[in-house]
Each structure stands twice: as structure tokens, then as C-alpha cells.
Amino acid sequence: MIYFRLATTRTLVERFSRCLRPHGYFFMGHAETMSNISEQFVRLQHKGGFYYRRKEVAATGGASIRERPELPFVTKAEAPVAGQGAVAPPSAAAGRDVPADPDVLLREGELAFAQENYKTASQKYAMLLEINPQHAAALLGQGFIHANQEDYPAALACCERALHADDLCAGAYFLRGLIFDHQGDLDAALVEYRKALLLEPGLIMAHYNLSKIFWRQARIDDARRELNNTKRLLERTPGETQIPYSGGLSRAVFLEVCREDMSRSAGLHRHL
């Protein structure tokens, strides 16, 4: 469905939802997400895959409904060793052949994460950290896995370690902003997103998340500015690109989301 226009995708999802049995499951591809498409479903995860159920059904089974900005979901069982910023111990890679080039492990970890194979991603990052305990990208990857399981103290500790290794790691500031955003500390999130953008002005999701914060703070002009920044960057992005940190949104779908948000903000601005 990532190849359809946003309005078409929403129509299809609505029709599919009417066909579901009361306790039925809705499966999507690993590159697809309900973010900005439907509010009727909650995402659940089992081992290496995920699926959706209606919110009212999932809630009766004890599943938590997540607030946006959406994070890819991972279960406790597939997360790194629990604790404050813990990563897998050195024994995790015992008996394995470790590639001589750490870049190989990093690419494998990032690919596994992109495919939502979080267990493998965590293992690859842990193996890389055995070679270099101060590898900022691996620490950031582990931080995202902790954050996705809502272990925010561990995720923040990973960010701290990543920034200690490389204080120019824009992704670590972005992840801290995302965590504070989820926790409702909008002022702290604002600071972290801005730090990320100082280091990486083209970080699309930082601009977009800033627009959401400004919207919630009724700072309409600021929200519209950041939406314009998001739209401008998306228009410069190659057509088939999936936007980093967006939960799998394609450029085309994200552009439609931005245009809808801009239309709503313009309507509100006229009534102020």
C-alpha cells in the first residue's frame, strides 16, 4: 500500500477494517505502517513480525496504545540485556566469526533494524560494541531498541554514551528529543530536536516533530514554518525513499501528510 496515494490508502484500510472479524488481525509489509493513515488500530508484535488489531479489541487484551510520534515496536524478549543503557555482554558473540571491518557489522545491524528484525539488529550492535565499546552508531542503535520497548532510562543512557563518544551525533539528540516528546516534556524535546538540526539541518523528522510540538503549544506560525521546512526537504528527496525515523513512511505518503497538516494549520490561522 505504500505505492498508493494517501487518500487511497486510507480508503483501502477503512474497507479492510470493515471486513475484519471482531478479533481479527491486519497484516502489513515490513515497510508499511498505520502512522498517519488510521487511528482505529494498535500495532502488536510477535518475534520478528508485527500486526494490527482494532484498538478496542487490543485494549481488552492488555495491549498499550501508543501515542505519536510512533516508534517501531519491539518486545522485551527481543531487547538488549535490561538495565541502564545495558548492551549485550562480551559473551554474546562468543564462538562467532566477527568481520574484520566493523562497517560490515554496522551495515548488517542497520539492515536488520530497517527490516524490523530487532533481535538480529541488537546482536549485531552488541558484536560491534565488543570491537569498539565507544562506537556511537551502535550505541544509538541499541538506544532506539530500548526506546521502542519504552525502557527510556536505558535508551537515554545509550544516548549519553553515544554523545560521550561523539558529541556531534545528531541521531542521539534526536532520540533524546523523541523520548522527551513521548514523555510529554515538550520544552526538553524542543531543545533536543534543535540540537539535532544544528548538526544535521536535513533531518526531516526533527523538523516535522518540531511542527507537532509548536502545534500543541498553539504556536501556529512556528508550526507552519517547520511544516514548510519538512515539505521543502521532502520535495528534494528521491521519489522512492523511505524517510529515516518516520516508521516506514515513503516520501510520497509523507508529502501528502504534510500537505494535509498545512491545510489544517492554514484553516486554524484564519480563525485566530
mmCIF file of C-alpha atoms in Angstrom:
data_model
loop_
_atom_site.group_PDB
_atom_site.id
_atom_site.type_symbol
_atom_site.label_atom_id
_atom_site.label_comp_id
_atom_site.label_asym_id
_atom_site.label_seq_id
_atom_site.Cartn_x
_atom_site.Cartn_y
_atom_site.Cartn_z
ATOM 1 C CA MET A 1 0.000 0.000 0.000
ATOM 2 C CA ILE A 2 2.997 2.327 0.236
ATOM 3 C CA TYR A 3 2.665 2.918 -3.506
ATOM 4 C CA PHE A 4 -0.884 4.329 -3.332
ATOM 5 C CA ARG A 5 -1.791 7.918 -2.668
ATOM 6 C CA LEU A 6 -2.602 8.662 0.968
ATOM 7 C CA ALA A 7 -6.340 9.111 0.374
ATOM 8 C CA THR A 8 -6.500 5.791 -1.492
ATOM 9 C CA THR A 9 -4.570 4.018 1.256
ATOM 10 C CA ARG A 10 -6.916 5.368 3.924
ATOM 11 C CA THR A 11 -9.946 4.238 1.929
ATOM 12 C CA LEU A 12 -8.489 0.752 1.489
ATOM 13 C CA VAL A 13 -7.653 0.431 5.185
ATOM 14 C CA GLU A 14 -11.151 1.577 6.133
ATOM 15 C CA ARG A 15 -12.693 -1.028 3.835
ATOM 16 C CA PHE A 16 -10.380 -3.762 5.094
ATOM 17 C CA SER A 17 -11.238 -2.841 8.682
ATOM 18 C CA ARG A 18 -14.924 -3.413 7.998
ATOM 19 C CA CYS A 19 -14.112 -6.940 6.788
ATOM 20 C CA LEU A 20 -12.204 -7.927 9.931
ATOM 21 C CA ARG A 21 -13.739 -10.322 12.402
ATOM 22 C CA PRO A 22 -14.076 -8.827 15.906
ATOM 23 C CA HIS A 23 -10.764 -10.371 16.994
ATOM 24 C CA GLY A 24 -9.150 -10.431 13.554
ATOM 25 C CA TYR A 25 -5.622 -9.364 12.638
ATOM 26 C CA PHE A 26 -4.476 -6.905 9.985
ATOM 27 C CA PHE A 27 -1.056 -7.675 8.485
ATOM 28 C CA MET A 28 1.091 -5.230 6.517
ATOM 29 C CA GLY A 29 4.501 -5.393 4.876
ATOM 30 C CA HIS A 30 7.619 -4.591 6.931
ATOM 31 C CA ALA A 31 7.947 -1.222 5.156
ATOM 32 C CA GLU A 32 4.346 -0.217 5.881
ATOM 33 C CA THR A 33 2.786 1.443 8.899
ATOM 34 C CA MET A 34 -0.577 2.795 10.063
ATOM 35 C CA SER A 35 1.036 6.049 11.168
ATOM 36 C CA ASN A 36 -0.974 8.984 9.749
ATOM 37 C CA ILE A 37 -3.284 6.517 7.971
ATOM 38 C CA SER A 38 -5.718 5.183 10.571
ATOM 39 C CA GLU A 39 -6.396 5.716 14.263
ATOM 40 C CA GLN A 40 -8.528 2.558 14.524
ATOM 41 C CA PHE A 41 -5.657 0.132 15.092
ATOM 42 C CA VAL A 42 -2.899 -0.576 17.582
ATOM 43 C CA ARG A 43 0.305 -2.285 16.492
ATOM 44 C CA LEU A 44 1.325 -5.515 18.232
ATOM 45 C CA GLN A 45 4.497 -7.541 17.785
ATOM 46 C CA HIS A 46 5.482 -11.192 17.970
ATOM 47 C CA LYS A 47 9.048 -12.395 17.426
ATOM 48 C CA GLY A 48 10.256 -10.928 14.133
ATOM 49 C CA GLY A 49 6.965 -9.569 12.823
ATOM 50 C CA PHE A 50 4.148 -7.242 13.719
ATOM 51 C CA TYR A 51 0.443 -6.938 13.048
ATOM 52 C CA TYR A 52 -2.525 -4.740 13.896
ATOM 53 C CA ARG A 53 -5.774 -5.194 15.800
ATOM 54 C CA ARG A 54 -8.613 -2.818 16.490
ATOM 55 C CA LYS A 55 -7.854 -0.607 19.474
ATOM 56 C CA GLU A 56 -10.925 -1.610 21.454
ATOM 57 C CA VAL A 57 -10.086 -5.310 20.998
ATOM 58 C CA ALA A 58 -6.381 -4.961 21.739
ATOM 59 C CA ALA A 59 -7.095 -2.869 24.812
ATOM 60 C CA THR A 60 -9.168 -5.648 26.365
ATOM 61 C CA GLY A 61 -6.162 -7.920 25.993
ATOM 62 C CA GLY A 62 -3.894 -5.551 27.874
ATOM 63 C CA ALA A 63 -2.064 -4.070 24.896
ATOM 64 C CA SER A 64 -0.936 -0.473 25.250
ATOM 65 C CA ILE A 65 -1.971 2.108 22.674
ATOM 66 C CA ARG A 66 0.971 4.241 21.698
ATOM 67 C CA GLU A 67 0.922 7.961 21.115
ATOM 68 C CA ARG A 68 2.676 9.552 18.169
ATOM 69 C CA PRO A 69 5.394 10.193 17.200
ATOM 70 C CA GLU A 70 5.398 6.471 16.507
ATOM 71 C CA LEU A 71 8.372 4.277 17.315
ATOM 72 C CA PRO A 72 8.883 0.867 15.703
ATOM 73 C CA PHE A 73 7.692 -1.683 18.249
ATOM 74 C CA VAL A 74 9.899 -4.332 19.882
ATOM 75 C CA THR A 75 9.109 -6.765 22.688
ATOM 76 C CA LYS A 76 11.024 -7.193 25.924
ATOM 77 C CA ALA A 77 12.157 -10.631 24.809
ATOM 78 C CA GLU A 78 13.974 -9.225 21.795
ATOM 79 C CA ALA A 79 15.517 -6.245 23.525
ATOM 80 C CA PRO A 80 19.142 -5.989 24.707
ATOM 81 C CA VAL A 81 20.023 -7.014 28.243
ATOM 82 C CA ALA A 82 17.923 -4.931 30.610
ATOM 83 C CA GLY A 83 19.409 -2.144 32.676
ATOM 84 C CA GLN A 84 20.556 1.428 32.429
ATOM 85 C CA GLY A 85 21.862 1.606 28.902
ATOM 86 C CA ALA A 86 22.907 -2.035 29.016
ATOM 87 C CA VAL A 87 24.142 -3.790 25.916
ATOM 88 C CA ALA A 88 24.754 -7.472 25.405
ATOM 89 C CA PRO A 89 27.782 -8.712 27.383
ATOM 90 C CA PRO A 90 31.021 -9.702 25.626
ATOM 91 C CA SER A 91 29.994 -13.365 25.708
ATOM 92 C CA ALA A 92 27.147 -12.618 23.269
ATOM 93 C CA ALA A 93 29.441 -13.019 20.284
ATOM 94 C CA ALA A 94 31.482 -15.895 21.670
ATOM 95 C CA GLY A 95 32.223 -18.511 19.079
ATOM 96 C CA ARG A 96 31.148 -16.311 16.177
ATOM 97 C CA ASP A 97 33.270 -15.080 13.309
ATOM 98 C CA VAL A 98 33.414 -11.299 13.634
ATOM 99 C CA PRO A 99 34.081 -9.458 10.359
ATOM 100 C CA ALA A 100 37.403 -7.610 10.399
ATOM 101 C CA ASP A 101 35.691 -4.467 9.140
ATOM 102 C CA PRO A 102 33.284 -3.001 11.746
ATOM 103 C CA ASP A 103 31.426 -1.269 8.917
ATOM 104 C CA VAL A 104 30.130 -4.688 7.860
ATOM 105 C CA LEU A 105 28.547 -5.260 11.265
ATOM 106 C CA LEU A 106 27.078 -1.771 11.274
ATOM 107 C CA ARG A 107 25.501 -2.249 7.849
ATOM 108 C CA GLU A 108 24.115 -5.633 8.903
ATOM 109 C CA GLY A 109 22.696 -4.141 12.104
ATOM 110 C CA GLU A 110 21.117 -1.214 10.292
ATOM 111 C CA LEU A 111 19.651 -3.509 7.639
ATOM 112 C CA ALA A 112 18.171 -5.810 10.296
ATOM 113 C CA PHE A 113 16.707 -2.796 12.107
ATOM 114 C CA ALA A 114 15.203 -1.441 8.873
ATOM 115 C CA GLN A 115 13.608 -4.858 8.298
ATOM 116 C CA GLU A 116 12.283 -4.764 11.892
ATOM 117 C CA ASN A 117 14.381 -7.778 12.843
ATOM 118 C CA TYR A 118 15.276 -6.216 16.170
ATOM 119 C CA LYS A 119 16.791 -9.294 17.767
ATOM 120 C CA THR A 120 19.369 -9.617 14.989
ATOM 121 C CA ALA A 121 19.970 -5.864 14.989
ATOM 122 C CA SER A 122 20.679 -5.924 18.724
ATOM 123 C CA GLN A 123 23.090 -8.829 18.288
ATOM 124 C CA LYS A 124 24.967 -7.046 15.503
ATOM 125 C CA TYR A 125 25.258 -3.850 17.526
ATOM 126 C CA ALA A 126 26.479 -5.834 20.539
ATOM 127 C CA MET A 127 29.142 -7.567 18.436
ATOM 128 C CA LEU A 128 30.268 -4.206 17.110
ATOM 129 C CA LEU A 129 30.476 -2.810 20.635
ATOM 130 C CA GLU A 130 32.772 -5.684 21.582
ATOM 131 C CA ILE A 131 35.181 -4.427 18.950
ATOM 132 C CA ASN A 132 34.704 -0.771 19.861
ATOM 133 C CA PRO A 133 32.763 -0.047 23.085
ATOM 134 C CA GLN A 134 32.596 3.635 22.109
ATOM 135 C CA HIS A 135 31.018 3.124 18.675
ATOM 136 C CA ALA A 136 28.425 5.917 18.618
ATOM 137 C CA ALA A 137 26.242 4.461 15.843
ATOM 138 C CA ALA A 138 25.991 1.078 17.579
ATOM 139 C CA LEU A 139 25.139 2.744 20.891
ATOM 140 C CA LEU A 140 22.484 4.795 19.117
ATOM 141 C CA GLY A 141 21.032 1.652 17.551
ATOM 142 C CA GLN A 142 20.795 -0.001 20.956
ATOM 143 C CA GLY A 143 19.221 3.185 22.285
ATOM 144 C CA PHE A 144 16.454 3.038 19.695
ATOM 145 C CA ILE A 145 15.749 -0.586 20.580
ATOM 146 C CA HIS A 146 15.476 0.318 24.280
ATOM 147 C CA ALA A 147 13.233 3.281 23.453
ATOM 148 C CA ASN A 148 10.961 1.157 21.314
ATOM 149 C CA GLN A 149 10.306 -1.114 24.278
ATOM 150 C CA GLU A 150 9.667 2.010 26.407
ATOM 151 C CA ASP A 151 12.755 1.449 28.535
ATOM 152 C CA TYR A 152 13.503 5.148 28.422
ATOM 153 C CA PRO A 153 16.182 5.277 31.166
ATOM 154 C CA ALA A 154 18.235 2.661 29.299
ATOM 155 C CA ALA A 155 17.686 4.463 25.995
ATOM 156 C CA LEU A 156 18.796 7.785 27.468
ATOM 157 C CA ALA A 157 21.865 6.120 28.959
ATOM 158 C CA CYS A 158 22.769 4.807 25.497
ATOM 159 C CA CYS A 159 22.359 8.325 24.114
ATOM 160 C CA GLU A 160 24.643 9.641 26.839
ATOM 161 C CA ARG A 161 27.297 7.067 25.961
ATOM 162 C CA ALA A 162 26.948 7.820 22.256
ATOM 163 C CA LEU A 163 27.372 11.548 22.858
ATOM 164 C CA HIS A 164 30.345 10.915 25.128
ATOM 165 C CA ALA A 165 31.939 9.037 22.224
ATOM 166 C CA ASP A 166 30.828 11.598 19.611
ATOM 167 C CA ASP A 167 29.218 14.822 20.778
ATOM 168 C CA LEU A 168 28.268 15.597 17.162
ATOM 169 C CA CYS A 169 25.969 12.556 16.878
ATOM 170 C CA ALA A 170 22.762 14.195 15.629
ATOM 171 C CA GLY A 171 20.784 10.960 15.938
ATOM 172 C CA ALA A 172 21.423 10.792 19.690
ATOM 173 C CA TYR A 173 19.987 14.277 20.197
ATOM 174 C CA PHE A 174 17.029 13.339 18.003
ATOM 175 C CA LEU A 175 16.358 10.189 20.037
ATOM 176 C CA ARG A 176 16.502 12.167 23.279
ATOM 177 C CA GLY A 177 14.007 14.599 21.788
ATOM 178 C CA LEU A 178 11.755 11.730 20.760
ATOM 179 C CA ILE A 179 11.838 10.246 24.263
ATOM 180 C CA PHE A 180 11.061 13.572 25.942
ATOM 181 C CA ASP A 181 8.294 14.085 23.366
ATOM 182 C CA HIS A 182 6.732 10.729 24.321
ATOM 183 C CA GLN A 183 7.008 11.632 27.995
ATOM 184 C CA GLY A 184 5.213 14.938 27.433
ATOM 185 C CA ASP A 185 8.203 17.162 28.263
ATOM 186 C CA LEU A 186 7.767 19.381 25.215
ATOM 187 C CA ASP A 187 10.285 22.050 26.223
ATOM 188 C CA ALA A 188 13.058 19.479 26.685
ATOM 189 C CA ALA A 189 12.112 17.770 23.420
ATOM 190 C CA LEU A 190 12.258 21.120 21.631
ATOM 191 C CA VAL A 191 15.812 21.709 22.846
ATOM 192 C CA GLU A 192 16.995 18.267 21.709
ATOM 193 C CA TYR A 193 15.359 18.466 18.265
ATOM 194 C CA ARG A 194 17.013 21.848 17.728
ATOM 195 C CA LYS A 195 20.400 20.438 18.701
ATOM 196 C CA ALA A 196 19.915 17.647 16.175
ATOM 197 C CA LEU A 197 19.046 20.174 13.466
ATOM 198 C CA LEU A 198 22.071 22.322 14.225
ATOM 199 C CA LEU A 199 24.201 19.282 13.410
ATOM 200 C CA GLU A 200 22.029 17.873 10.608
ATOM 201 C CA PRO A 201 19.734 20.534 9.099
ATOM 202 C CA GLY A 202 18.273 17.997 6.662
ATOM 203 C CA LEU A 203 16.868 15.709 9.373
ATOM 204 C CA ILE A 204 13.276 15.666 8.145
ATOM 205 C CA MET A 205 11.630 14.070 11.176
ATOM 206 C CA ALA A 206 13.186 16.606 13.543
ATOM 207 C CA HIS A 207 11.538 19.418 11.565
ATOM 208 C CA TYR A 208 8.236 17.548 11.466
ATOM 209 C CA ASN A 209 8.241 16.704 15.173
ATOM 210 C CA LEU A 210 9.039 20.338 15.966
ATOM 211 C CA SER A 211 5.975 21.347 13.972
ATOM 212 C CA LYS A 212 3.861 18.978 16.075
ATOM 213 C CA ILE A 213 5.207 20.446 19.309
ATOM 214 C CA PHE A 214 4.553 24.002 18.125
ATOM 215 C CA TRP A 215 1.049 22.968 17.119
ATOM 216 C CA ARG A 216 0.383 21.590 20.604
ATOM 217 C CA GLN A 217 1.736 24.829 22.085
ATOM 218 C CA ALA A 218 -0.564 26.891 19.819
ATOM 219 C CA ARG A 219 2.482 28.462 18.146
ATOM 220 C CA ILE A 220 0.851 28.313 14.738
ATOM 221 C CA ASP A 221 3.361 30.422 12.785
ATOM 222 C CA ASP A 222 6.250 28.334 14.114
ATOM 223 C CA ALA A 223 4.380 25.126 13.313
ATOM 224 C CA ARG A 224 3.738 26.280 9.748
ATOM 225 C CA ARG A 225 7.393 27.246 9.325
ATOM 226 C CA GLU A 226 8.566 23.780 10.346
ATOM 227 C CA LEU A 227 5.942 22.130 8.132
ATOM 228 C CA ASN A 228 7.262 24.198 5.233
ATOM 229 C CA ASN A 229 10.795 23.078 6.079
ATOM 230 C CA THR A 230 9.606 19.462 6.145
ATOM 231 C CA LYS A 231 7.827 19.808 2.802
ATOM 232 C CA ARG A 232 10.810 21.535 1.181
ATOM 233 C CA LEU A 233 13.189 18.774 2.272
ATOM 234 C CA LEU A 234 10.787 16.056 1.154
ATOM 235 C CA GLU A 235 10.492 17.638 -2.278
ATOM 236 C CA ARG A 236 14.278 17.409 -2.630
ATOM 237 C CA THR A 237 14.294 13.737 -1.623
ATOM 238 C CA PRO A 238 14.409 10.999 -4.323
ATOM 239 C CA GLY A 239 10.993 9.569 -5.158
ATOM 240 C CA GLU A 240 11.160 6.046 -3.690
ATOM 241 C CA THR A 241 12.951 6.994 -0.480
ATOM 242 C CA GLN A 242 11.685 5.878 2.926
ATOM 243 C CA ILE A 243 12.192 8.713 5.375
ATOM 244 C CA PRO A 244 14.555 7.916 8.287
ATOM 245 C CA TYR A 245 12.916 7.699 11.727
ATOM 246 C CA SER A 246 9.423 8.020 10.185
ATOM 247 C CA GLY A 247 8.177 4.497 10.916
ATOM 248 C CA GLY A 248 8.440 3.460 7.267
ATOM 249 C CA LEU A 249 6.696 6.367 5.536
ATOM 250 C CA SER A 250 7.600 6.855 1.895
ATOM 251 C CA ARG A 251 8.381 10.290 0.500
ATOM 252 C CA ALA A 252 5.084 10.382 -1.429
ATOM 253 C CA VAL A 253 2.900 9.492 1.568
ATOM 254 C CA PHE A 254 4.786 11.850 3.864
ATOM 255 C CA LEU A 255 4.305 14.709 1.393
ATOM 256 C CA GLU A 256 0.555 14.152 1.473
ATOM 257 C CA VAL A 257 0.601 14.105 5.274
ATOM 258 C CA CYS A 258 2.461 17.431 5.282
ATOM 259 C CA ARG A 259 0.030 18.994 2.835
ATOM 260 C CA GLU A 260 -2.919 17.924 4.988
ATOM 261 C CA ASP A 261 -1.241 19.350 8.090
ATOM 262 C CA MET A 262 -0.502 22.607 6.257
ATOM 263 C CA SER A 263 -4.121 22.870 5.144
ATOM 264 C CA ARG A 264 -5.341 22.384 8.723
ATOM 265 C CA SER A 265 -2.870 24.929 10.096
ATOM 266 C CA ALA A 266 -3.910 27.461 7.451
ATOM 267 C CA GLY A 267 -7.554 26.982 8.421
ATOM 268 C CA LEU A 268 -6.769 27.492 12.096
ATOM 269 C CA HIS A 269 -4.659 30.553 11.321
ATOM 270 C CA ARG A 270 -7.609 32.182 9.520
ATOM 271 C CA HIS A 271 -9.787 31.732 12.614
ATOM 272 C CA LEU A 272 -7.308 33.307 15.024
#
